[in-house]
Tab-separated table of C-alpha atoms in Angstrom:
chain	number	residue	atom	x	y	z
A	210	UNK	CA	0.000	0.000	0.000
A	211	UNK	CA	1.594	3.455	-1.146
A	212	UNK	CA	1.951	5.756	1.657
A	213	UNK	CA	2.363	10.094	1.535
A	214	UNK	CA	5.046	10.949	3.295
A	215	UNK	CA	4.192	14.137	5.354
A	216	UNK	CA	7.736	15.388	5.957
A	217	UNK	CA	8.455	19.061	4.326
A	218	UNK	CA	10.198	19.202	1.196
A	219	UNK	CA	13.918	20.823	1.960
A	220	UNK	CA	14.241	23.977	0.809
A	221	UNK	CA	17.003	25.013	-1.650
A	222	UNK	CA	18.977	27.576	-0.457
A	223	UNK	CA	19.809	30.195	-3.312
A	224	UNK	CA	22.841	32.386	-3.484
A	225	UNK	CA	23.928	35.323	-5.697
A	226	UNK	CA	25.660	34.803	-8.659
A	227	UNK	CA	27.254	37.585	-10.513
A	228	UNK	CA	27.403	36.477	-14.448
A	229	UNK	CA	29.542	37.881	-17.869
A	230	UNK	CA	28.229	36.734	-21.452
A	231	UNK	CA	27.295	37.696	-25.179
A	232	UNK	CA	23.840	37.799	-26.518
A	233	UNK	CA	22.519	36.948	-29.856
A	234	UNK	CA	24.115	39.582	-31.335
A	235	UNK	CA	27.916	38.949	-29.514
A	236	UNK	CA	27.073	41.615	-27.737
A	237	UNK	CA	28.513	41.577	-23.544
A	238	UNK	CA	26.208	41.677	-20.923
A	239	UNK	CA	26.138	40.978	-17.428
A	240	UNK	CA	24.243	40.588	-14.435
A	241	UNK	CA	23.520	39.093	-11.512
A	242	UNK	CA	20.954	36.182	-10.642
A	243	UNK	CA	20.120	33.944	-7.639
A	244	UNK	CA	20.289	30.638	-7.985
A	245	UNK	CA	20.960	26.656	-5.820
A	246	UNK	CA	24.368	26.786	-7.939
A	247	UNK	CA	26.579	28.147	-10.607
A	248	UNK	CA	24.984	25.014	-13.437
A	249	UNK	CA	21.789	26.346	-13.037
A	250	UNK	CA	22.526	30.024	-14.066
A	251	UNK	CA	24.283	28.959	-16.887
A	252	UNK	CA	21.236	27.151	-18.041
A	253	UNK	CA	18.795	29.802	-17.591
A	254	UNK	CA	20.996	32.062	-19.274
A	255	UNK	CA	21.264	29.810	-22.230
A	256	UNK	CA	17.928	29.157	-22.686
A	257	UNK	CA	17.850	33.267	-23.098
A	258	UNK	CA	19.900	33.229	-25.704
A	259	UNK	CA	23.000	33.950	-23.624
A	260	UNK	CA	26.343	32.697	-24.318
A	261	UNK	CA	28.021	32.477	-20.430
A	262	UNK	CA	31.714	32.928	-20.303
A	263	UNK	CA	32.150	33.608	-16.625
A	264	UNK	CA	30.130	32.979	-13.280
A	265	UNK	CA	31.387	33.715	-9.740
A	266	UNK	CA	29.421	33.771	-6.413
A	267	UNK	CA	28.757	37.303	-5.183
A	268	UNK	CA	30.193	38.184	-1.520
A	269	UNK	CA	27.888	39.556	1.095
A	270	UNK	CA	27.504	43.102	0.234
A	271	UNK	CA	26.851	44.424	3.671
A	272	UNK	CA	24.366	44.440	6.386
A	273	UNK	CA	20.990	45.660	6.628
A	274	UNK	CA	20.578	48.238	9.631
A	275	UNK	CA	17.239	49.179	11.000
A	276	UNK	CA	17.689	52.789	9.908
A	277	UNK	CA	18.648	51.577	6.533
A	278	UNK	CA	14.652	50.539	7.012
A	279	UNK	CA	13.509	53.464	8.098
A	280	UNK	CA	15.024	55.834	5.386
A	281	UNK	CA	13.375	53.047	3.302
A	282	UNK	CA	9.813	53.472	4.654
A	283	UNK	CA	10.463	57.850	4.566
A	284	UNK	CA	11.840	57.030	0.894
A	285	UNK	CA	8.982	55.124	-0.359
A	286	UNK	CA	5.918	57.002	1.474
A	287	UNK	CA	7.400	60.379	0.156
A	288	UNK	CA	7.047	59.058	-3.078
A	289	UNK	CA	4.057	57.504	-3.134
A	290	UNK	CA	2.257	60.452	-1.640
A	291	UNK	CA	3.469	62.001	-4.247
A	292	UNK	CA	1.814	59.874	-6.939
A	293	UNK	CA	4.830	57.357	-7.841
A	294	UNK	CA	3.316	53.931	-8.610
A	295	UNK	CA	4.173	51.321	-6.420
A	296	UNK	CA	6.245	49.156	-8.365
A	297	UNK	CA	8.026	52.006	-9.961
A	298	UNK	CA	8.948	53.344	-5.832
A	299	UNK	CA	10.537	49.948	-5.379
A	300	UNK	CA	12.887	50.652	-8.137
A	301	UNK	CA	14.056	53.864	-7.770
A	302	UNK	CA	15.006	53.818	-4.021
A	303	UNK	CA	15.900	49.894	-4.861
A	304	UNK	CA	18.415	50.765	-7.725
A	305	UNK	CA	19.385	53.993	-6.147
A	306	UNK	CA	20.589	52.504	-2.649
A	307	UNK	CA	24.172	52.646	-1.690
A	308	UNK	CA	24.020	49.153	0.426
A	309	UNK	CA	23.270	46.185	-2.050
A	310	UNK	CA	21.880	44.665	0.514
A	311	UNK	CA	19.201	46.695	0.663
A	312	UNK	CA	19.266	46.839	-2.895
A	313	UNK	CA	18.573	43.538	-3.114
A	314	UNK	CA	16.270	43.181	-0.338
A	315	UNK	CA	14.142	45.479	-1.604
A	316	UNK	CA	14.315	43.930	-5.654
A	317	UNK	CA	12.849	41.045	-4.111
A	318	UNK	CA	9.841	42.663	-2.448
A	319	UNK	CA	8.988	43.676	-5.773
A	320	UNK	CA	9.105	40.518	-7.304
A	321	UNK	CA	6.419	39.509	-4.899
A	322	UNK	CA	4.495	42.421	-5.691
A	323	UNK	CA	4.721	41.645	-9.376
A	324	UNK	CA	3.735	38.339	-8.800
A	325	UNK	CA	0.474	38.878	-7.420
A	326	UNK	CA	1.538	39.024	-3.509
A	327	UNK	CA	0.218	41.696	-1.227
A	328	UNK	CA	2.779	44.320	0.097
A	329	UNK	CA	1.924	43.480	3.849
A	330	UNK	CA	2.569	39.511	2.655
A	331	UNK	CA	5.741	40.333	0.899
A	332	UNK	CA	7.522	41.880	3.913
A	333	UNK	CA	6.233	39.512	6.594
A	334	UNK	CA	8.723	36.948	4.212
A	335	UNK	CA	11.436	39.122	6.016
A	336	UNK	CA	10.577	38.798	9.798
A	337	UNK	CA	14.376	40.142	10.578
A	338	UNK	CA	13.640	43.494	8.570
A	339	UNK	CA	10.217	43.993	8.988
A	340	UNK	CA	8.260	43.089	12.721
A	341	UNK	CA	4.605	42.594	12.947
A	342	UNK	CA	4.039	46.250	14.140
A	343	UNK	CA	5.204	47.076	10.127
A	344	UNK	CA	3.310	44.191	8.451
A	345	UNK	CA	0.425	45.268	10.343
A	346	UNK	CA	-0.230	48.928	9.525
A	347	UNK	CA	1.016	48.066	5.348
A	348	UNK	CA	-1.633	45.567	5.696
A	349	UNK	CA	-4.412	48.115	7.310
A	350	UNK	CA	-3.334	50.503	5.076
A	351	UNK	CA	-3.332	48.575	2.149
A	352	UNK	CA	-7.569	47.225	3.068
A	353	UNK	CA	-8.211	50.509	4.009
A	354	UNK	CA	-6.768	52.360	0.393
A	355	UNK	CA	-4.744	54.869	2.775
A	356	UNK	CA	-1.255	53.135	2.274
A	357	UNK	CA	0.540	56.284	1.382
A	358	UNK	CA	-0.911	57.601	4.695
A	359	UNK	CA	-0.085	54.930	6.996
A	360	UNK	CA	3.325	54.353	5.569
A	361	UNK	CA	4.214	58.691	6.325
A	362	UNK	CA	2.460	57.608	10.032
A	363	UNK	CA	5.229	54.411	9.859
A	364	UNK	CA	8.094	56.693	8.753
A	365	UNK	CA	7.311	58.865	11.790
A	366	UNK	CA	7.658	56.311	14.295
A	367	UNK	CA	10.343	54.951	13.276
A	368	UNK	CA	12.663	57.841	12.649
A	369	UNK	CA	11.310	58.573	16.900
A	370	UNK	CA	12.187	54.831	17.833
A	371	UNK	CA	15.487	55.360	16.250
A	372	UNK	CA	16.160	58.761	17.573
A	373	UNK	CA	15.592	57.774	21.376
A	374	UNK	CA	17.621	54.376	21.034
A	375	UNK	CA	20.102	56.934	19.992
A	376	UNK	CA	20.433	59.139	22.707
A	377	UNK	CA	20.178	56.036	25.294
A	378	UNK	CA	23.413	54.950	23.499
A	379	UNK	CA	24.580	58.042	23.464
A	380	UNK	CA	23.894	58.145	27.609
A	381	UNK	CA	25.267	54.578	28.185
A	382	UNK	CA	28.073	54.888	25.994
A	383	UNK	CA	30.426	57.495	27.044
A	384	UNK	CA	30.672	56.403	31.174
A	385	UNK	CA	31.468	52.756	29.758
A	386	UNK	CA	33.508	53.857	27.289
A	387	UNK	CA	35.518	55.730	29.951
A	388	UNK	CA	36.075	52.586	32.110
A	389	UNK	CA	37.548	50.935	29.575
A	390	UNK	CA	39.865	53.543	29.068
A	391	UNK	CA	40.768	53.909	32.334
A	392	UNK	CA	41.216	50.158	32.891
A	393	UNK	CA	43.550	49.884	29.698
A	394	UNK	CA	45.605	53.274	31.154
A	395	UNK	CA	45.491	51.771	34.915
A	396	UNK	CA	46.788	48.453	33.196
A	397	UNK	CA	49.577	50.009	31.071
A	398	UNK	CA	51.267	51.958	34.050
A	399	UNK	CA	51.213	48.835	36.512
A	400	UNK	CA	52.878	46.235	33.786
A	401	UNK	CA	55.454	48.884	32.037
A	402	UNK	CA	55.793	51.957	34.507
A	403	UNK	CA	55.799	51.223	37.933
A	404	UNK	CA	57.967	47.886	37.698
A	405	UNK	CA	61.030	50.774	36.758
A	406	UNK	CA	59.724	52.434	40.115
A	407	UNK	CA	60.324	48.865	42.086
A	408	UNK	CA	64.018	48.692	40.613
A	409	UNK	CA	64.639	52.308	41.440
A	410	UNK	CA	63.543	51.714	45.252
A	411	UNK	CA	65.207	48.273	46.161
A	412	UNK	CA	68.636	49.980	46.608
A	413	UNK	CA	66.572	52.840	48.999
A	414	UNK	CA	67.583	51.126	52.617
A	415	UNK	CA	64.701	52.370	54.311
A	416	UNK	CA	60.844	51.277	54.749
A	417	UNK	CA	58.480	52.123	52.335
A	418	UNK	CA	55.346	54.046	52.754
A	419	UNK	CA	52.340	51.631	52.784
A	420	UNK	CA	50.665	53.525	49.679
A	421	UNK	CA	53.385	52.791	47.771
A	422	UNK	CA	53.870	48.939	48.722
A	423	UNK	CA	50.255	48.913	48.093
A	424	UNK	CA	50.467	50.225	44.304
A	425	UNK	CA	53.706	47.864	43.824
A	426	UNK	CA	51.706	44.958	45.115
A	427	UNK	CA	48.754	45.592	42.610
A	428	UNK	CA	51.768	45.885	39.859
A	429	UNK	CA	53.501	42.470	40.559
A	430	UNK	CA	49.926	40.922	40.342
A	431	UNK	CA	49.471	42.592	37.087
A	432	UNK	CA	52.991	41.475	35.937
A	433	UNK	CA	52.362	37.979	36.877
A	434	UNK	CA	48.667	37.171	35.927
A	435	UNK	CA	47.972	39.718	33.442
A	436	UNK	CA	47.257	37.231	30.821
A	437	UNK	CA	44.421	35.697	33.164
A	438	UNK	CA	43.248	39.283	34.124
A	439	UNK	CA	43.077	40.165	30.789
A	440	UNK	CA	41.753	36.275	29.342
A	441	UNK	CA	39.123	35.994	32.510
A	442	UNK	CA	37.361	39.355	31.742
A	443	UNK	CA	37.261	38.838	27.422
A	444	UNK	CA	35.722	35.206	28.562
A	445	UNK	CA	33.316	36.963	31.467
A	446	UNK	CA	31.973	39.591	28.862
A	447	UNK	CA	31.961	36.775	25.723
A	448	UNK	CA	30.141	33.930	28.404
A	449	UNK	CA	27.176	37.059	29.385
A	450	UNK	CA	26.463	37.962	25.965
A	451	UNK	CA	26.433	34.366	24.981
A	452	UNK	CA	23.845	33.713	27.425
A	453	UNK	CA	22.295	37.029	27.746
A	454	UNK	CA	21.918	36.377	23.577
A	455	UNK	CA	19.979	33.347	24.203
A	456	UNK	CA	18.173	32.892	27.848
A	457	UNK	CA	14.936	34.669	27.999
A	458	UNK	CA	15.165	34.296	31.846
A	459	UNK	CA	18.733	36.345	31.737
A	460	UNK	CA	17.352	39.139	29.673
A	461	UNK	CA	14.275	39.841	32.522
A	462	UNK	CA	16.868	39.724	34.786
A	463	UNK	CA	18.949	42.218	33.462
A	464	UNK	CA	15.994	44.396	32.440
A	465	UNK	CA	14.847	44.478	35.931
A	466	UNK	CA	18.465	45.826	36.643
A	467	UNK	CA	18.266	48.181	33.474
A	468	UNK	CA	14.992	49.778	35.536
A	469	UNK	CA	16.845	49.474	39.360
A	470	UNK	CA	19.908	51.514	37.998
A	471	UNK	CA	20.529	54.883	39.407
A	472	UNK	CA	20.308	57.881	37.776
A	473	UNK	CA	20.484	55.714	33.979
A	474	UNK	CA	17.766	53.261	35.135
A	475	UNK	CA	15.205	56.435	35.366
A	476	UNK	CA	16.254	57.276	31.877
A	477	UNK	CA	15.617	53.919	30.502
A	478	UNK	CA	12.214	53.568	32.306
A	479	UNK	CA	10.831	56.881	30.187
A	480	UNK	CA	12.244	55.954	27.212
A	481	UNK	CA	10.495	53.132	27.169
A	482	UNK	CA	7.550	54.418	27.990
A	483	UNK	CA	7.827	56.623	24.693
A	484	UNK	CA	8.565	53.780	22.513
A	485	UNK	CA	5.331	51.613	24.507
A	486	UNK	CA	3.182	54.863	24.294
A	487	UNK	CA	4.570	55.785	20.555
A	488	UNK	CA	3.720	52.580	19.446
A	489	UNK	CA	0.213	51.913	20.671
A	490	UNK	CA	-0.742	55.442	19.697
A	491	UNK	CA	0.301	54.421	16.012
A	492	UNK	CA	-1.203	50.956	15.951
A	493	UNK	CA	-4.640	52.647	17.193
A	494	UNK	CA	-4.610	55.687	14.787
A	495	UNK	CA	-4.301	53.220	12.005
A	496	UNK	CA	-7.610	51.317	13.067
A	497	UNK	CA	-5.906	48.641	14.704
A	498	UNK	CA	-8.190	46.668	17.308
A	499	UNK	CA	-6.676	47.714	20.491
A	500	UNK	CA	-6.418	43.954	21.467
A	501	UNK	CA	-4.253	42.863	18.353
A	502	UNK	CA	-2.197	46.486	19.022
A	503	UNK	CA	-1.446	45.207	22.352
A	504	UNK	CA	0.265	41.903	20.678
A	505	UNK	CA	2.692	44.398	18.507
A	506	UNK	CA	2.779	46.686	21.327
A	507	UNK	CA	4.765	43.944	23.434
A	508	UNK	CA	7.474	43.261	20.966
A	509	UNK	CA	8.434	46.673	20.855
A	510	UNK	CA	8.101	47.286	24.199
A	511	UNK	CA	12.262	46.747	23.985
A	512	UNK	CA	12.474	45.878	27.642
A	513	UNK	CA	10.803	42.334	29.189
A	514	UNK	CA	9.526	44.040	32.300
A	515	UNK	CA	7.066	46.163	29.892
A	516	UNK	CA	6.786	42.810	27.703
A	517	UNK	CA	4.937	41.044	30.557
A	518	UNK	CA	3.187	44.023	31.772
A	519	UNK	CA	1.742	44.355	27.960
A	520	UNK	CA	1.016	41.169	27.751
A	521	UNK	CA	-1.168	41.014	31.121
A	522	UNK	CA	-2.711	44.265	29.777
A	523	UNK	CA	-3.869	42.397	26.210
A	524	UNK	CA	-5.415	39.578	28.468
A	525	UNK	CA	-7.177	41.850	31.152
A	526	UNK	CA	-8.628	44.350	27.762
A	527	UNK	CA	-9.805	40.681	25.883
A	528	UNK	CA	-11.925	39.897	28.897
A	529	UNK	CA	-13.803	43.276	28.847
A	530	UNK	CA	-11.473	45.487	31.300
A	531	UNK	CA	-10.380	49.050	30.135
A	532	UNK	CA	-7.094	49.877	29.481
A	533	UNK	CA	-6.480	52.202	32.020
A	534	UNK	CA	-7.533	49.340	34.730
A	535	UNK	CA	-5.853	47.137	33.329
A	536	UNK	CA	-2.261	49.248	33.093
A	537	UNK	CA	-3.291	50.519	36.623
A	538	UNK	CA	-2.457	46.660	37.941
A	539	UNK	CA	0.386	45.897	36.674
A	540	UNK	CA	2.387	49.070	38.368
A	541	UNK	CA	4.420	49.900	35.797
A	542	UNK	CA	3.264	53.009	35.191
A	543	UNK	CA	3.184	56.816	36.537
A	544	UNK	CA	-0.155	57.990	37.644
A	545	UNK	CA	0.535	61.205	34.820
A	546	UNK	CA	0.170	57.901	32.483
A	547	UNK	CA	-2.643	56.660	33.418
A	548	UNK	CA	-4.566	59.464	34.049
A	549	UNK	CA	-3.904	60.693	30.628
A	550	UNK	CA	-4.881	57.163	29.164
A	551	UNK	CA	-8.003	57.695	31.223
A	552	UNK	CA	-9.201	60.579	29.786
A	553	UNK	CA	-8.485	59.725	26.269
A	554	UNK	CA	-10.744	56.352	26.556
A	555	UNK	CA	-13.747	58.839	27.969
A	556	UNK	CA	-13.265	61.444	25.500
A	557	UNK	CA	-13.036	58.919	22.798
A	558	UNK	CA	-8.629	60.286	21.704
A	559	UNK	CA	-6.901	57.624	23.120
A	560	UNK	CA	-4.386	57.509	20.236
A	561	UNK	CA	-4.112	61.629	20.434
A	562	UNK	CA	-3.320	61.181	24.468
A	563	UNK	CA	-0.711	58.233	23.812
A	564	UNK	CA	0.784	60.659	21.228
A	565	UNK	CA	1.157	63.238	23.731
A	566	UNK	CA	2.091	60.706	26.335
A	567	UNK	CA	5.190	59.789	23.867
A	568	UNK	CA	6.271	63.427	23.410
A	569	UNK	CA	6.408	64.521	27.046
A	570	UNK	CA	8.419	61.356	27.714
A	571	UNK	CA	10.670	61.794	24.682
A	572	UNK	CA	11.357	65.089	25.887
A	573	UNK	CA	12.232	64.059	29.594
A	574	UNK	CA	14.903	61.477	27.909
A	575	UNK	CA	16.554	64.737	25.812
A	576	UNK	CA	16.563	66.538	29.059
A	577	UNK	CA	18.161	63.806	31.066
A	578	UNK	CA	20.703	62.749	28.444
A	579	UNK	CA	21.519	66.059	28.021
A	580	UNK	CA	21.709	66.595	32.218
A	581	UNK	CA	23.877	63.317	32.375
A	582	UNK	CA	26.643	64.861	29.821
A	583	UNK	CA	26.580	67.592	31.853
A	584	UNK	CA	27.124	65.562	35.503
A	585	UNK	CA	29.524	62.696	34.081
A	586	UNK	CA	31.990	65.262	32.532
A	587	UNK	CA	33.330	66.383	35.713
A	588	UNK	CA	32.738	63.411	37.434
A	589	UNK	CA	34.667	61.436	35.570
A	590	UNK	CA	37.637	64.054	35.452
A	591	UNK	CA	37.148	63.462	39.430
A	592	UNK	CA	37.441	59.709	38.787
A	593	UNK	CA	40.455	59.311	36.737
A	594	UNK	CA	42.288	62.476	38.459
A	595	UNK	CA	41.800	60.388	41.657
A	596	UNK	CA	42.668	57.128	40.065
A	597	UNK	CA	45.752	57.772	38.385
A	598	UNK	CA	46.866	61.351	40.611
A	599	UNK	CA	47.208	58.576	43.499
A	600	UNK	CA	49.056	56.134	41.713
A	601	UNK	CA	51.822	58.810	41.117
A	602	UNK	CA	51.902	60.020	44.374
A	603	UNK	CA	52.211	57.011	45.793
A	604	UNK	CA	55.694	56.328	43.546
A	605	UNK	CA	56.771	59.532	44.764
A	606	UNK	CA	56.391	59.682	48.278
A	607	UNK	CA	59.408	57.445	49.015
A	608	UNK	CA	61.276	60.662	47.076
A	609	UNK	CA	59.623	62.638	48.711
A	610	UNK	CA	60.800	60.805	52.138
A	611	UNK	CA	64.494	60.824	50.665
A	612	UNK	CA	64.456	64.525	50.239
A	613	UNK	CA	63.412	65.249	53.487
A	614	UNK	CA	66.412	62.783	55.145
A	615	UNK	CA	69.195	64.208	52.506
């Protein structure tokens, strides 16, 4: 008895090819094409009448960045509120792009287009490029004949989401970037600078102050283990972001920490409160059921403490609560939130409120970043004045102690 077998077909993976040839005519042309191998671009080339003479596998021509995306999305709403067809938007910013990534990301969207796909269907193929929150307002503006709206509304948020993730870089980047430079400097004087120090005081015939056996203590354990100070903090960092990468549990951990900071966990809490409020406020303008929003809402939430709130909020708003109750349990939330979310669900503006919601908060996360380059300037001229001031002064004092004997 013949049996189906129900196990999936494997998929051929397809590669770039770039391709040199003659036509009909002996004229040269060439291209590029993806295809399972080099055998089967050669055959679909002759069977177009072209004579192949050379084939080589393209090289990865870059990465694909998420504002690469969102000058995309500005790109091709500008244009299409300006009357471009569809098809003829894909080319222009798809031809005209420096990365050929992107190029040739964006060729293949059109291809589905051409074929007969729906825009929304053709970028949910890319899950890594485009989230739900993006397939979901193309798709709502595609069944609601506004796409050239909602995509301007898209462009918006995105060039916002991009613009706070900035200045929380910004924020988190120059302390830690100081640390390590004050590690490498504190390293460098230890293994190279104070072992000349140690040679200079053997011959000295007298005790030592304590400071300075201290520092030449910390600079023979340098000497002597620096390859395991140096090997046991690379493996530390590479062993977190291995798991941190792939533990779900490790990453509510460390968002819980993210919040508990001080000073930069207050600056993470409203900025994500901008991107939650920003987000929701963009899903409901565009008709989305507030329930579904909620599901988007979550994902871009960007921190797992927010995640689970969000997703307690979708279940409490599904069984009939309002939003405002349900946000108002899960004490996540300032009361200036909810009492804003409040009276947009009576006065029928909830997205208008979230919107304003996401502009007072964006604007407390300029003020702070700004207020934090202000404070960590001097404080870390404090830091490293104190750090490395003492290690000098602690090589000099047995000079110091010499002078005053001589």
């Amino acid at each position: 008895m013949a049996t189906i077998s129900t196990r999936p077909e494997k998929k051929i993976k397809e590669v770039s090819f770039s391709w040199e040839g003659k036509d009909r005519s002996g004229k040269a042309v060439k291209g590029e094409m993806r295809a399972a191998g080099a055998i089967i671009v050669t055959s679909t080339l002759r069977r177009q009448g072209i004579r192949v003479t050379k084939v080589t596998k393209t090289k990865s021509s870059g990465t694909i960045k998420a504002k690469d995306i969102t000058l995309f999305t500005r790109q091709l709403a500008t244009m299409m509120k300006s009357g471009v067809p569809l098809l003829q938007a894909f080319d222009i910013v798809g031809k005209g792009h420096s990365n050929r990534a992107v190029s040739k990301l964006l060729m293949d969207i059109k291809l589905d287009v051409e074929t007969g796909s729906s825009l929304a269907n053709a970028f949910r193929k890319y899950p890594l490029y485009f989230d739900s929150l993006y397939c979901n307002l193309v798709a709502a503006g595609e069944a609601a004949g506004i796409l050239d709206n909602l995509l301007d509304r898209l462009a918006t948020y995105k060039e916002k989401i991009q613009a706070i993730k900035g200045k929380i870089k910004s924020a988190l980047f120059y302390p830690l970037s100081i640390i390590v430079v004050a590690f490498i400097i504190t390293a460098v004087i230890m293994i190279f600078v104070i072992p000349s120090f140690k040679e200079l005081f053997e011959g000295f015939g007298a005790d030592l102050p304590a400071p300075t056996l201290l520092v030449m203590a910390i600079s023979d354990f340098f000497v002597d283990y620096w390859w395991a100070i140096f090997g046991g903090i690379g493996a530390s960092l590479y062993t977190f972001f291995y798991i941190w990468k792939r533990s779900a549990t490790m990453q509510r951990i460390m968002d819980r920490l993210a919040l508990r900071l001080p000073i930069f966990g207050e600056v993470i809490r409203k900025a994500t409160i901008a991107r939650w409020s920003r987000t929701l406020s963009t899903m409901f303008a565009a008709g989305v059921p507030l329930v579904e929003a909620l599901e988007s809402v979550a994902g871009a939430a960007g921190n797992h403490v927010y995640y689970d709130a969000t997703k307690k909020i979708q279940l409490e708003v599904s069984t009939g609560n309002s939003l405002v109750d349900a946000m108002t349990q899960t004490n996540v939330f300032p009361s200036m939130v909810l009492q804003m979310v409040a009276i947009g669900e009576e006065s029928g503006s909830l997205d208008s409120m979230l919107s304003k919601i996401a502009d007072f908060f964006e604007a407390e996360v300029d003020n702070a970043v700004e207020a934090l380059s202000s404070l960590m300037e001097p404080l870390i001229m404090v830091v490293l004045g104190t750090l490395i001031g003492g290690m000098v002064i602690a090589m000099y004092l047995p000079i110091f102690k010499m002078g005053q004997v001589v």
